[in-house]
XYZ file of N, CA and C in Angstrom:
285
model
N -192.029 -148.409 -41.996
C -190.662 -148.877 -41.977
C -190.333 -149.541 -43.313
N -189.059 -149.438 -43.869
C -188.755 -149.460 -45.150
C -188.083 -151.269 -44.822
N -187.654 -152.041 -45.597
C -186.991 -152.596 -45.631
C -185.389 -152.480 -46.385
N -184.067 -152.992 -45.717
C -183.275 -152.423 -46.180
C -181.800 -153.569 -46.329
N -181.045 -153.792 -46.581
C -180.309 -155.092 -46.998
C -178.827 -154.271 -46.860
N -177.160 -154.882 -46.338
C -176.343 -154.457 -45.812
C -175.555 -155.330 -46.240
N -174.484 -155.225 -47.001
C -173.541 -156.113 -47.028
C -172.571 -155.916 -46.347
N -171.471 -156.112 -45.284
C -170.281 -155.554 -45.055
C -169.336 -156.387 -45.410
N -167.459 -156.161 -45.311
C -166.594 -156.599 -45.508
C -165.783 -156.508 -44.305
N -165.602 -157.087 -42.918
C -164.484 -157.195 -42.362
C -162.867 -157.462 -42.629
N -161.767 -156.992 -42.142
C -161.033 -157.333 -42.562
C -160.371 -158.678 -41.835
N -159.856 -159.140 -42.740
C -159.209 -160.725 -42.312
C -158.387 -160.763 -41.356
N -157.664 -159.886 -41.162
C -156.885 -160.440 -39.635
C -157.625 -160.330 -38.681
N -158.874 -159.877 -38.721
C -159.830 -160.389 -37.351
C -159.356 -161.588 -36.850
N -159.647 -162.177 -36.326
C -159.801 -163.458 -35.582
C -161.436 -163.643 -35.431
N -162.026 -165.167 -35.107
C -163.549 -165.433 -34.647
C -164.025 -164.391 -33.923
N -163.532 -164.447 -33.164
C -164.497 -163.757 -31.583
C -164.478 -161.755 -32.099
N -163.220 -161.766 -32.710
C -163.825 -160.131 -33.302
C -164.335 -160.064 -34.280
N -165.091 -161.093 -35.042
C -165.551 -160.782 -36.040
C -167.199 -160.664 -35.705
N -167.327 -161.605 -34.733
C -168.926 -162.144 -33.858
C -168.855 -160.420 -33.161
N -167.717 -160.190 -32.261
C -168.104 -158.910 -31.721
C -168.638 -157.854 -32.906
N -167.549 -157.352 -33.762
C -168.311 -156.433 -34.718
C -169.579 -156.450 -35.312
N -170.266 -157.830 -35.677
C -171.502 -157.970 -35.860
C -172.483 -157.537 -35.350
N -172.460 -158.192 -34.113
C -173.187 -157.855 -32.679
C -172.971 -156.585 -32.297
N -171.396 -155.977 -32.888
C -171.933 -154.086 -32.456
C -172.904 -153.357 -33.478
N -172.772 -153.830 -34.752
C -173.730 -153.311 -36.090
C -174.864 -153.657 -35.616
N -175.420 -155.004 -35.621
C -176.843 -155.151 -34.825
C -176.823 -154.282 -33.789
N -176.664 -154.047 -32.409
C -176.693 -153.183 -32.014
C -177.342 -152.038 -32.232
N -176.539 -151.849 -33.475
C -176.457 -150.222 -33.898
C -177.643 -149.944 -34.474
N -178.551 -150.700 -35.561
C -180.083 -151.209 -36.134
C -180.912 -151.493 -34.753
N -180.187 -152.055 -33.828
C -181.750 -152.487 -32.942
C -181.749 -151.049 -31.967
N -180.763 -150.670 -31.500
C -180.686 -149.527 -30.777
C -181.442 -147.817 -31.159
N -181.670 -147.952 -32.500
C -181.860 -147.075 -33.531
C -183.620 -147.211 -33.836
N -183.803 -148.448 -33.642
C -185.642 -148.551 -33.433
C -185.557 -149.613 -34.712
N -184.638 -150.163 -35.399
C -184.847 -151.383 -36.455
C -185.057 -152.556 -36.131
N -185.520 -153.077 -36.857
C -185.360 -154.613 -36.583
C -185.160 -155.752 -37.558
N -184.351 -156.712 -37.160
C -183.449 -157.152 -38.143
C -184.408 -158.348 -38.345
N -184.171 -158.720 -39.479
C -184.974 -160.005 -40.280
C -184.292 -161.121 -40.668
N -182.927 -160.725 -40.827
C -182.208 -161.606 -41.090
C -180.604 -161.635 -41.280
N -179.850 -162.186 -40.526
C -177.951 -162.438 -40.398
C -177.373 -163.379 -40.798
N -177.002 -163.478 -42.306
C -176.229 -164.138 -42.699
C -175.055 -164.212 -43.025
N -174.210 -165.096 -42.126
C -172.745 -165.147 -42.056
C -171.986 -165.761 -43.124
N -171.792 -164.834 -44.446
C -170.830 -165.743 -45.556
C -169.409 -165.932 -45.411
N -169.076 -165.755 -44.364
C -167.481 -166.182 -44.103
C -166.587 -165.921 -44.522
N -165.303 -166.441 -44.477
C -163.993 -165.396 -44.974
C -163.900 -165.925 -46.371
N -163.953 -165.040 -47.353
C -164.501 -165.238 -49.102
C -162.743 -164.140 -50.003
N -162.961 -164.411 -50.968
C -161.468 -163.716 -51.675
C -162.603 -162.522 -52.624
N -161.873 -161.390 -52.482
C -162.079 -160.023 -52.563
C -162.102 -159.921 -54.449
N -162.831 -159.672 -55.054
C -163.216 -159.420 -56.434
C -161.750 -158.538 -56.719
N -161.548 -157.702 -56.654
C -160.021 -156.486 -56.140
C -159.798 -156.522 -55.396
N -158.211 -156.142 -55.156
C -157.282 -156.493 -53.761
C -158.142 -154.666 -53.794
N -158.120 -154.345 -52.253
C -158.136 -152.955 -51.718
C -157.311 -153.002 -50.191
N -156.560 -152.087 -50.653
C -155.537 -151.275 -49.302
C -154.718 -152.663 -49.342
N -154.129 -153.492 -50.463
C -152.931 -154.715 -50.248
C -153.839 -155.854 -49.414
N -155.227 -155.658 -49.455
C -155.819 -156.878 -48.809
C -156.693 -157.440 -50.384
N -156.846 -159.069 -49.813
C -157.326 -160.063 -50.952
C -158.500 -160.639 -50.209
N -158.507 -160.599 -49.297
C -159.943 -161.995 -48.331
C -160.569 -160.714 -47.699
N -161.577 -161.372 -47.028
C -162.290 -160.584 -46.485
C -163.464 -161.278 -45.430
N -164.361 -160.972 -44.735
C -165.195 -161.832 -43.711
C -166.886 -161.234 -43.792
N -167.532 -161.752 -45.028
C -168.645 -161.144 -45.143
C -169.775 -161.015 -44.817
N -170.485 -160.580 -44.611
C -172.039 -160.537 -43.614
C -173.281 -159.936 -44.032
N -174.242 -160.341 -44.421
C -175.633 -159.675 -45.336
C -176.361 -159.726 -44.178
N -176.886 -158.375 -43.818
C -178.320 -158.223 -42.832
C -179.056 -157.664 -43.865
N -180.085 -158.442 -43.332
C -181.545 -157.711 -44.359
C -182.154 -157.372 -42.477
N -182.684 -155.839 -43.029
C -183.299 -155.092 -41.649
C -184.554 -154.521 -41.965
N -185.205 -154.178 -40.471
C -186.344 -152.960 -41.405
C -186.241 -151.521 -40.337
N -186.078 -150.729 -41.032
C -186.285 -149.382 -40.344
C -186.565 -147.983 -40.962
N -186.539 -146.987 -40.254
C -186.896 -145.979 -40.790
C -185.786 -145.504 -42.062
N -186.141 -144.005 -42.387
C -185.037 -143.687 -43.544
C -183.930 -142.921 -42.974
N -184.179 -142.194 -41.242
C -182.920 -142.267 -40.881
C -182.085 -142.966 -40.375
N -181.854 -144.284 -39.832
C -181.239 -145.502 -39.144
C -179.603 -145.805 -40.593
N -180.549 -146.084 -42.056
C -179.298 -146.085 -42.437
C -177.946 -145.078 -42.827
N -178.315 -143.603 -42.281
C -177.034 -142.813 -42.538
C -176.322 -142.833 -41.226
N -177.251 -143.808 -40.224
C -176.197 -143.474 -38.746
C -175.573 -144.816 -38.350
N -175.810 -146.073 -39.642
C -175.714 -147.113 -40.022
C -174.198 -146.973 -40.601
N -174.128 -146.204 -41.713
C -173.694 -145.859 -42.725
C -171.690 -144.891 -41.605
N -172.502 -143.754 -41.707
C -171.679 -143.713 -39.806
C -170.563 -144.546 -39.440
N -171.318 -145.302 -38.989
C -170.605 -146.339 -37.898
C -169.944 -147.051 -38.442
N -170.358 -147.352 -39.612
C -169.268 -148.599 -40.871
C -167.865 -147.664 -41.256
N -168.313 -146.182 -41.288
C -166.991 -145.305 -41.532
C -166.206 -144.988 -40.652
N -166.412 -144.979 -39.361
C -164.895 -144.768 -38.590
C -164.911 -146.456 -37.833
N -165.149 -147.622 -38.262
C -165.001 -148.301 -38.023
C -163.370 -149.270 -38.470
N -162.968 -149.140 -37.927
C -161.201 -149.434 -38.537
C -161.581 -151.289 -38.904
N -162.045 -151.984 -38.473
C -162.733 -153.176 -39.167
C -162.977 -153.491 -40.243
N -164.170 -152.743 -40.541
C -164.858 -152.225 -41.960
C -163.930 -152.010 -43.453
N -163.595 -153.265 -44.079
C -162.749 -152.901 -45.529
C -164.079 -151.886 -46.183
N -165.262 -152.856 -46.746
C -166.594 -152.111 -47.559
C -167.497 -152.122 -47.271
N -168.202 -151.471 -47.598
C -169.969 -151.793 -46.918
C -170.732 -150.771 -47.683
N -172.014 -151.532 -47.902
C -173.260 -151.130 -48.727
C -174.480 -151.420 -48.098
N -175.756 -150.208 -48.274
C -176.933 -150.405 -47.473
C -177.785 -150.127 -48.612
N -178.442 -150.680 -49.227
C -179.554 -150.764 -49.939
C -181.310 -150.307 -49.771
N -181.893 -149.742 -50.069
C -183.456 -149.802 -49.980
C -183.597 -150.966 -50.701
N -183.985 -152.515 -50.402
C -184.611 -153.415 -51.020
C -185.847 -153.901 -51.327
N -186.620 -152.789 -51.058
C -187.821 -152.229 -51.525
C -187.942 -152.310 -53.103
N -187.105 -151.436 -53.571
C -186.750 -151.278 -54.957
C -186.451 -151.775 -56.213
């Protein structure tokens, strides 16, 4: 099992409780998949380096995970038809 690091970007009109839900569906999505997560850190609603799609803030979240090398394209997946999801990046942090 590789180790692997995730940044995402929620978008700000979430509210709390959908932002905890979307998390908890991404975990999910890593533990359901045979990963296991090492670590969830919640950096909170932060201002966007570039505005994208007329948005400026954003609600950010770093999992460092470990799993195989297919988990992150079905990772990867789920961040794309996720209407939540402003950005997101999955790393080999192996490397």
């Amino acid at each position: 099992m590789r180790l692997y690091e995730t940044i995402f970007i929620l978008h700000p009109s979430l509210d709390e409780e959908a932002v905890k839900a979307n998390i908890e569906k991404f975990k999910g999505v890593i533990e359901n998949n045979g990963g296991q997560i090492e670590n969830v850190d919640v950096w909170g609603r932060r201002k966007l380096a570039y505005e994208i799609a007329k948005v400026n803030e954003g609600h950010y979240t770093l999992v460092n995970f470990r799993a195989d090398s297919e988990l992150p394209k079905e990772l990867d997946r789920v961040f794309r038809i996720s209407d939540a999801v402003i950005r997101h990046i999955i790393i080999n942090a192996e490397n």
